[in-house]
Tab-separated table of N, CA and C in Angstrom:
chain	number	residue	atom	x	y	z
A	1	MET	N	0.063	-17.487	18.226
A	1	MET	CA	0.457	-16.781	16.951
A	1	MET	C	-0.331	-17.324	15.583
A	2	ALA	N	-0.961	-15.568	14.721
A	2	ALA	CA	-1.539	-15.869	13.781
A	2	ALA	C	-1.047	-14.757	11.971
A	3	VAL	N	-0.889	-15.378	11.466
A	3	VAL	CA	-0.181	-14.271	10.038
A	3	VAL	C	-1.201	-13.358	9.880
A	4	ARG	N	-0.297	-12.506	9.622
A	4	ARG	CA	-1.568	-11.328	9.194
A	4	ARG	C	-0.143	-9.968	8.493
A	5	ALA	N	-1.030	-9.294	7.653
A	5	ALA	CA	-0.586	-8.360	7.240
A	5	ALA	C	-0.938	-7.488	7.498
A	6	VAL	N	-0.225	-6.787	7.003
A	6	VAL	CA	-0.243	-4.626	7.439
A	6	VAL	C	0.351	-4.224	6.905
A	7	ARG	N	-0.378	-2.234	6.320
A	7	ARG	CA	-0.441	-2.333	4.998
A	7	ARG	C	0.244	-1.169	5.485
A	8	GLY	N	1.376	0.048	4.873
A	8	GLY	CA	1.596	1.398	5.220
A	8	GLY	C	2.675	2.401	4.022
A	9	ALA	N	2.181	3.268	3.702
A	9	ALA	CA	3.089	3.737	3.228
A	9	ALA	C	3.361	6.233	3.800
A	10	VAL	N	4.454	6.257	2.818
A	10	VAL	CA	4.636	7.379	3.055
A	10	VAL	C	5.139	8.317	2.132
A	11	GLN	N	4.944	9.797	1.948
A	11	GLN	CA	5.826	10.024	1.066
A	11	GLN	C	7.122	11.016	0.870
A	12	LEU	N	7.516	10.729	0.483
A	12	LEU	CA	8.351	11.999	0.310
A	12	LEU	C	8.832	13.456	-0.178
A	13	ASP	N	9.793	14.152	0.402
A	13	ASP	CA	9.740	14.740	-0.274
A	13	ASP	C	10.197	15.480	-1.811
A	14	GLU	N	11.678	14.422	-1.545
A	14	GLU	CA	11.766	14.372	-3.009
A	14	GLU	C	12.420	13.229	-3.181
A	15	ASP	N	13.238	12.886	-4.455
A	15	ASP	CA	13.712	11.772	-4.806
A	15	ASP	C	15.151	11.336	-4.611
A	16	ASP	N	15.939	11.431	-3.023
A	16	ASP	CA	17.048	11.190	-2.830
A	16	ASP	C	17.244	10.197	-2.411
A	17	ALA	N	18.183	9.230	-2.110
A	17	ALA	CA	18.627	8.271	-1.741
A	17	ALA	C	18.698	8.606	-0.056
A	18	ALA	N	19.451	9.083	0.361
A	18	ALA	CA	18.800	9.387	1.771
A	18	ALA	C	18.100	9.665	2.444
A	19	HIS	N	17.095	10.439	2.492
A	19	HIS	CA	15.570	11.166	2.009
A	19	HIS	C	14.694	9.182	2.503
A	20	MET	N	15.086	8.886	1.506
A	20	MET	CA	13.990	7.778	1.423
A	20	MET	C	14.800	6.713	2.213
A	21	ALA	N	15.470	6.941	2.940
A	21	ALA	CA	15.885	5.660	3.484
A	21	ALA	C	15.495	6.156	4.947
A	22	GLU	N	15.528	7.365	5.424
A	22	GLU	CA	15.142	8.320	6.700
A	22	GLU	C	13.510	7.960	6.382
A	23	ARG	N	12.814	8.754	5.050
A	23	ARG	CA	11.352	7.964	6.049
A	23	ARG	C	11.087	6.912	5.725
A	24	VAL	N	11.346	5.920	4.666
A	24	VAL	CA	11.101	4.443	4.580
A	24	VAL	C	11.522	3.693	6.552
A	25	GLY	N	12.013	4.123	6.317
A	25	GLY	CA	12.907	4.032	8.338
A	25	GLY	C	11.669	4.673	9.129
A	26	GLU	N	11.561	5.851	9.158
A	26	GLU	CA	10.333	6.190	10.109
A	26	GLU	C	9.651	5.340	10.060
A	27	LEU	N	9.151	4.223	8.500
A	27	LEU	CA	7.536	4.339	7.913
A	27	LEU	C	7.029	2.869	9.106
A	28	LEU	N	8.929	2.301	8.672
A	28	LEU	CA	9.034	0.610	8.992
A	28	LEU	C	9.099	0.527	10.731
A	29	THR	N	9.350	1.874	11.123
A	29	THR	CA	9.586	1.694	12.557
A	29	THR	C	8.186	2.321	13.203
A	30	ALA	N	7.440	2.176	12.873
A	30	ALA	CA	6.100	2.839	12.918
A	30	ALA	C	5.238	1.938	13.326
A	31	VAL	N	5.067	1.732	11.644
A	31	VAL	CA	4.489	0.156	11.591
A	31	VAL	C	5.278	-0.984	13.315
A	32	LEU	N	6.358	-1.114	12.937
A	32	LEU	CA	7.002	-2.217	13.891
A	32	LEU	C	5.859	-1.714	15.153
A	33	GLU	N	6.154	-0.298	15.692
A	33	GLU	CA	5.986	-0.129	17.097
A	33	GLU	C	4.311	0.388	17.473
A	34	ARG	N	3.856	0.322	17.385
A	34	ARG	CA	2.524	0.808	16.725
A	34	ARG	C	1.923	-1.546	16.281
A	35	ASN	N	1.915	-1.744	16.269
A	35	ASN	CA	1.676	-2.760	16.237
A	35	ASN	C	2.750	-4.036	17.455
A	36	ALA	N	3.474	-3.511	17.942
A	36	ALA	CA	4.553	-4.727	18.783
A	36	ALA	C	5.046	-5.658	18.025
A	37	LEU	N	5.459	-5.366	17.540
A	37	LEU	CA	6.335	-6.746	17.085
A	37	LEU	C	8.184	-5.616	16.502
A	38	THR	N	8.679	-6.888	16.734
A	38	THR	CA	11.114	-7.677	16.262
A	38	THR	C	10.577	-7.655	15.215
A	39	ALA	N	11.394	-7.394	14.507
A	39	ALA	CA	12.578	-8.267	13.806
A	39	ALA	C	11.586	-9.745	13.472
A	40	ASP	N	12.279	-10.162	14.836
A	40	ASP	CA	11.689	-12.150	14.439
A	40	ASP	C	10.580	-12.021	14.297
A	41	GLY	N	9.725	-10.902	14.297
A	41	GLY	CA	7.900	-11.152	13.940
A	41	GLY	C	7.459	-10.977	12.468
A	42	LEU	N	8.276	-10.105	12.251
A	42	LEU	CA	8.248	-10.588	10.610
A	42	LEU	C	8.769	-11.286	9.230
A	43	ILE	N	7.319	-11.843	8.345
A	43	ILE	CA	7.567	-13.039	7.259
A	43	ILE	C	8.578	-12.307	6.129
A	44	SER	N	7.632	-11.406	6.257
A	44	SER	CA	8.483	-11.067	5.136
A	44	SER	C	7.376	-9.237	4.687
A	45	ILE	N	7.697	-8.534	3.468
A	45	ILE	CA	8.020	-7.114	3.458
A	45	ILE	C	7.984	-6.485	1.822
A	46	TRP	N	6.990	-6.596	1.139
A	46	TRP	CA	7.194	-6.320	-0.340
A	46	TRP	C	7.124	-4.480	-0.395
A	47	PHE	N	7.637	-4.399	-1.135
A	47	PHE	CA	7.813	-2.646	-1.335
A	47	PHE	C	7.713	-2.313	-2.451
A	48	THR	N	6.745	-1.295	-2.493
A	48	THR	CA	6.388	-0.388	-4.021
A	48	THR	C	7.112	1.022	-3.661
A	49	ALA	N	6.898	1.126	-4.938
A	49	ALA	CA	7.254	3.055	-5.159
A	49	ALA	C	6.243	3.177	-6.493
A	50	THR	N	6.022	4.681	-6.338
A	50	THR	CA	5.770	5.461	-7.545
A	50	THR	C	6.471	5.996	-8.678
A	51	PRO	N	6.051	5.881	-10.044
A	51	PRO	CA	7.324	6.048	-10.824
A	51	PRO	C	8.526	7.179	-11.443
A	52	ASP	N	8.196	8.079	-10.141
A	52	ASP	CA	8.800	9.380	-10.815
A	52	ASP	C	9.870	8.991	-9.372
A	53	LEU	N	10.243	8.401	-8.242
A	53	LEU	CA	10.742	7.531	-7.061
A	53	LEU	C	12.908	6.233	-8.014
A	54	HIS	N	13.227	6.805	-8.252
A	54	HIS	CA	14.836	6.107	-9.398
A	54	HIS	C	16.470	6.034	-7.831
A	55	SER	N	16.167	6.979	-6.885
A	55	SER	CA	17.388	7.000	-6.347
A	55	SER	C	17.814	6.092	-6.206
A	56	ASP	N	16.417	4.611	-5.005
A	56	ASP	CA	17.702	3.547	-4.301
A	56	ASP	C	16.244	2.970	-4.494
A	57	PHE	N	16.300	1.819	-3.891
A	57	PHE	CA	15.878	0.948	-3.395
A	57	PHE	C	14.575	1.223	-1.496
A	58	PRO	N	13.523	0.747	-1.333
A	58	PRO	CA	13.543	1.065	-0.568
A	58	PRO	C	13.139	0.319	-0.067
A	59	ALA	N	13.044	-1.248	0.153
A	59	ALA	CA	14.018	-1.900	0.932
A	59	ALA	C	15.648	-2.119	0.949
A	60	ALA	N	16.451	-1.044	1.644
A	60	ALA	CA	17.170	-0.619	1.635
A	60	ALA	C	16.302	-0.256	3.240
A	61	ALA	N	16.241	0.415	3.024
A	61	ALA	CA	16.159	1.813	4.390
A	61	ALA	C	15.842	0.494	5.203
A	62	ALA	N	15.581	-0.412	5.343
A	62	ALA	CA	15.335	-2.373	6.099
A	62	ALA	C	16.494	-2.716	7.134
A	63	ARG	N	17.227	-2.503	5.437
A	63	ARG	CA	18.545	-4.032	5.972
A	63	ARG	C	18.909	-2.455	6.786
A	64	HIS	N	19.397	-0.984	6.786
A	64	HIS	CA	19.941	-0.009	7.308
A	64	HIS	C	18.875	-0.056	9.163
A	65	LEU	N	18.505	-0.121	8.863
A	65	LEU	CA	17.487	-0.278	10.133
A	65	LEU	C	17.766	-1.989	10.946
A	66	GLY	N	18.490	-2.918	10.134
A	66	GLY	CA	18.826	-4.373	11.030
A	66	GLY	C	18.435	-5.352	10.027
A	67	ILE	N	17.251	-4.658	9.793
A	67	ILE	CA	16.435	-5.991	8.598
A	67	ILE	C	17.124	-6.895	7.939
A	68	VAL	N	17.689	-7.699	8.082
A	68	VAL	CA	18.613	-8.551	6.761
A	68	VAL	C	18.208	-10.381	6.618
A	69	ASP	N	17.288	-10.957	7.796
A	69	ASP	CA	17.381	-11.854	7.582
A	69	ASP	C	14.944	-12.391	7.532
A	70	VAL	N	15.019	-11.007	6.718
A	70	VAL	CA	13.615	-11.645	6.017
A	70	VAL	C	13.911	-11.200	4.536
A	71	PRO	N	12.883	-11.479	3.880
A	71	PRO	CA	13.050	-11.819	2.390
A	71	PRO	C	11.311	-10.010	2.019
A	72	LEU	N	12.556	-9.396	1.084
A	72	LEU	CA	12.298	-8.572	0.858
A	72	LEU	C	12.069	-7.839	-0.494
A	73	ILE	N	11.136	-7.542	-1.315
A	73	ILE	CA	11.161	-7.412	-2.300
A	73	ILE	C	10.466	-5.756	-2.768
A	74	CYS	N	10.639	-5.617	-3.695
A	74	CYS	CA	10.411	-4.480	-3.695
A	74	CYS	C	10.076	-4.290	-5.906
A	75	ALA	N	8.630	-3.037	-5.443
A	75	ALA	CA	8.070	-2.444	-7.358
A	75	ALA	C	7.390	-2.040	-7.377
A	76	GLN	N	7.872	-1.639	-8.457
A	76	GLN	CA	6.824	-0.467	-9.181
A	76	GLN	C	5.284	0.639	-8.697
A	77	GLU	N	4.775	0.435	-8.373
A	77	GLU	CA	3.170	1.503	-8.355
A	77	GLU	C	2.555	1.557	-9.640
A	78	LEU	N	1.605	1.108	-10.075
A	78	LEU	CA	1.762	1.235	-11.376
A	78	LEU	C	1.441	3.648	-11.907
A	79	ASP	N	1.550	3.576	-13.339
A	79	ASP	CA	1.408	5.180	-13.356
A	79	ASP	C	0.399	5.391	-13.024
A	80	ILE	N	-0.447	5.595	-12.565
A	80	ILE	CA	-1.688	6.887	-12.805
A	80	ILE	C	-1.762	7.747	-12.663
A	81	THR	N	-2.625	8.734	-13.383
A	81	THR	CA	-2.517	10.289	-14.002
A	81	THR	C	-3.436	10.450	-12.625
A	82	GLY	N	-2.838	11.573	-11.936
A	82	GLY	CA	-3.399	12.246	-10.976
A	82	GLY	C	-2.679	11.616	-9.657
A	83	ALA	N	-2.429	10.336	-9.431
A	83	ALA	CA	-1.707	9.193	-8.378
A	83	ALA	C	-0.865	10.734	-6.772
A	84	MET	N	-0.595	10.413	-6.360
A	84	MET	CA	0.003	11.062	-5.560
A	84	MET	C	1.494	10.586	-5.593
A	85	PRO	N	2.781	12.063	-5.912
A	85	PRO	CA	3.562	11.211	-6.540
A	85	PRO	C	4.540	10.609	-4.691
A	86	ARG	N	6.214	10.768	-5.390
A	86	ARG	CA	6.532	10.167	-4.411
A	86	ARG	C	5.961	9.159	-3.114
A	87	VAL	N	5.181	8.774	-3.346
A	87	VAL	CA	4.701	7.719	-2.443
A	87	VAL	C	5.828	6.164	-1.992
A	88	VAL	N	5.894	5.434	-1.207
A	88	VAL	CA	6.516	4.208	-1.251
A	88	VAL	C	5.482	3.292	0.140
A	89	ARG	N	4.762	2.461	-0.600
A	89	ARG	CA	3.953	1.976	0.274
A	89	ARG	C	4.930	0.380	0.734
A	90	LEU	N	4.099	-0.018	1.796
A	90	LEU	CA	4.379	-1.797	1.933
A	90	LEU	C	3.666	-2.328	2.791
A	91	LEU	N	3.389	-3.799	2.017
A	91	LEU	CA	3.014	-4.620	2.459
A	91	LEU	C	3.599	-6.129	3.625
A	92	ALA	N	3.575	-4.901	4.756
A	92	ALA	CA	4.261	-6.698	5.641
A	92	ALA	C	3.534	-7.493	5.829
A	93	HIS	N	4.207	-9.153	5.891
A	93	HIS	CA	3.673	-10.386	6.467
A	93	HIS	C	4.120	-10.389	8.106
A	94	ILE	N	3.421	-10.724	9.002
A	94	ILE	CA	3.853	-10.927	9.880
A	94	ILE	C	3.548	-11.661	11.141
A	95	GLU	N	3.922	-12.195	12.130
A	95	GLU	CA	3.920	-13.367	12.839
A	95	GLU	C	2.845	-12.656	14.756
A	96	THR	N	1.595	-12.411	14.720
A	96	THR	CA	1.398	-12.045	16.060
A	96	THR	C	0.442	-13.064	16.353
A	97	GLY	N	0.234	-11.999	17.683
A	97	GLY	CA	-1.251	-12.209	18.463
A	97	GLY	C	-2.564	-12.402	18.853
A	98	LEU	N	-2.320	-10.231	17.286
A	98	LEU	CA	-2.932	-9.279	17.109
A	98	LEU	C	-4.293	-10.356	16.713
A	99	ALA	N	-5.495	-9.653	16.201
A	99	ALA	CA	-6.745	-10.499	15.581
A	99	ALA	C	-6.696	-9.070	14.465
A	100	LYS	N	-7.643	-9.641	13.596
A	100	LYS	CA	-6.948	-9.027	12.569
A	100	LYS	C	-7.462	-7.192	12.506
A	101	PRO	N	-8.535	-7.012	13.366
A	101	PRO	CA	-8.804	-6.336	14.067
A	101	PRO	C	-7.929	-4.566	14.684
A	102	ASP	N	-6.805	-5.186	15.352
A	102	ASP	CA	-7.014	-4.956	15.733
A	102	ASP	C	-4.691	-3.992	15.146
A	103	ILE	N	-4.861	-4.829	13.797
A	103	ILE	CA	-3.541	-4.133	13.163
A	103	ILE	C	-3.808	-3.002	13.092
A	104	HIS	N	-2.715	-2.089	13.242
A	104	HIS	CA	-2.443	-0.942	13.412
A	104	HIS	C	-1.815	-1.227	11.505
A	105	HIS	N	-2.361	0.009	11.164
A	105	HIS	CA	-1.891	-0.354	9.100
A	105	HIS	C	-1.437	1.258	9.358
A	106	VAL	N	-0.282	1.978	9.301
A	106	VAL	CA	0.445	2.933	9.616
A	106	VAL	C	0.566	3.635	7.553
A	107	TYR	N	0.166	4.838	8.117
A	107	TYR	CA	0.014	5.834	6.976
A	107	TYR	C	0.307	6.961	6.823
A	108	LEU	N	1.135	7.887	7.486
A	108	LEU	CA	1.962	9.342	7.715
A	108	LEU	C	2.220	10.220	6.485
A	109	GLY	N	1.906	11.143	6.845
A	109	GLY	CA	1.420	12.478	6.751
A	109	GLY	C	0.546	11.984	5.758
A	110	ALA	N	0.698	12.768	4.132
A	110	ALA	CA	-0.586	13.209	3.511
A	110	ALA	C	-0.395	11.532	3.220
A	111	THR	N	-0.032	10.387	3.340
A	111	THR	CA	-0.612	8.812	2.690
A	111	THR	C	-2.079	8.667	3.275
A	112	ALA	N	-2.189	9.603	4.394
A	112	ALA	CA	-2.899	9.398	4.826
A	112	ALA	C	-4.327	8.698	4.677
A	113	ALA	N	-5.149	10.332	3.429
A	113	ALA	CA	-5.763	10.526	2.297
A	113	ALA	C	-5.530	8.928	1.239
A	114	LEU	N	-4.731	8.503	1.376
A	114	LEU	CA	-5.469	7.052	0.210
A	114	LEU	C	-5.701	6.291	0.625
A	115	ARG	N	-6.269	6.051	2.438
A	115	ARG	CA	-6.852	5.306	2.986
A	115	ARG	C	-7.602	5.289	3.754
A	116	LYS	N	-8.425	5.848	3.797
A	116	LYS	CA	-8.886	7.075	4.492
A	116	LYS	C	-9.689	5.618	5.835
A	117	ASP	N	-10.056	5.009	4.875
A	117	ASP	CA	-10.839	3.685	5.597
A	117	ASP	C	-9.537	2.140	6.693
A	118	ILE	N	-8.590	2.428	6.789
A	118	ILE	CA	-7.885	1.809	7.375
A	118	ILE	C	-6.489	2.640	8.098
A	119	ALA	N	-6.068	4.245	7.682
A	119	ALA	CA	-4.960	4.602	8.075
A	119	ALA	C	-5.220	5.363	9.233
A	120	GLN	N	-4.340	4.747	10.411
A	120	GLN	CA	-4.241	5.410	11.681
A	120	GLN	C	-3.227	6.135	11.832
């Protein structure tokens, strides 16, 4: 097993706690499924949210999915003029047998434009 990092992002339609839980849950589920992971393979997850999101912590969505024994942290993205609004990003550190080129980074919907080089 190797320690790898996987990236991902999702854009919210609105700043609402239930909507955030739903969309971040979709992102986490996609990261796990596309990389054949379970919660046991997660080492830690770093979430960031754009400054226009205030309704809840993105990490709360992980807890709602049952990811309760993995260190999680949230931070705010830089407030850059012209940046895509209402975006939650994640950086997950994982234990996996996958080689670096086989990691599936997950950018849902419009966020695929953020990292055309690695979005799948």
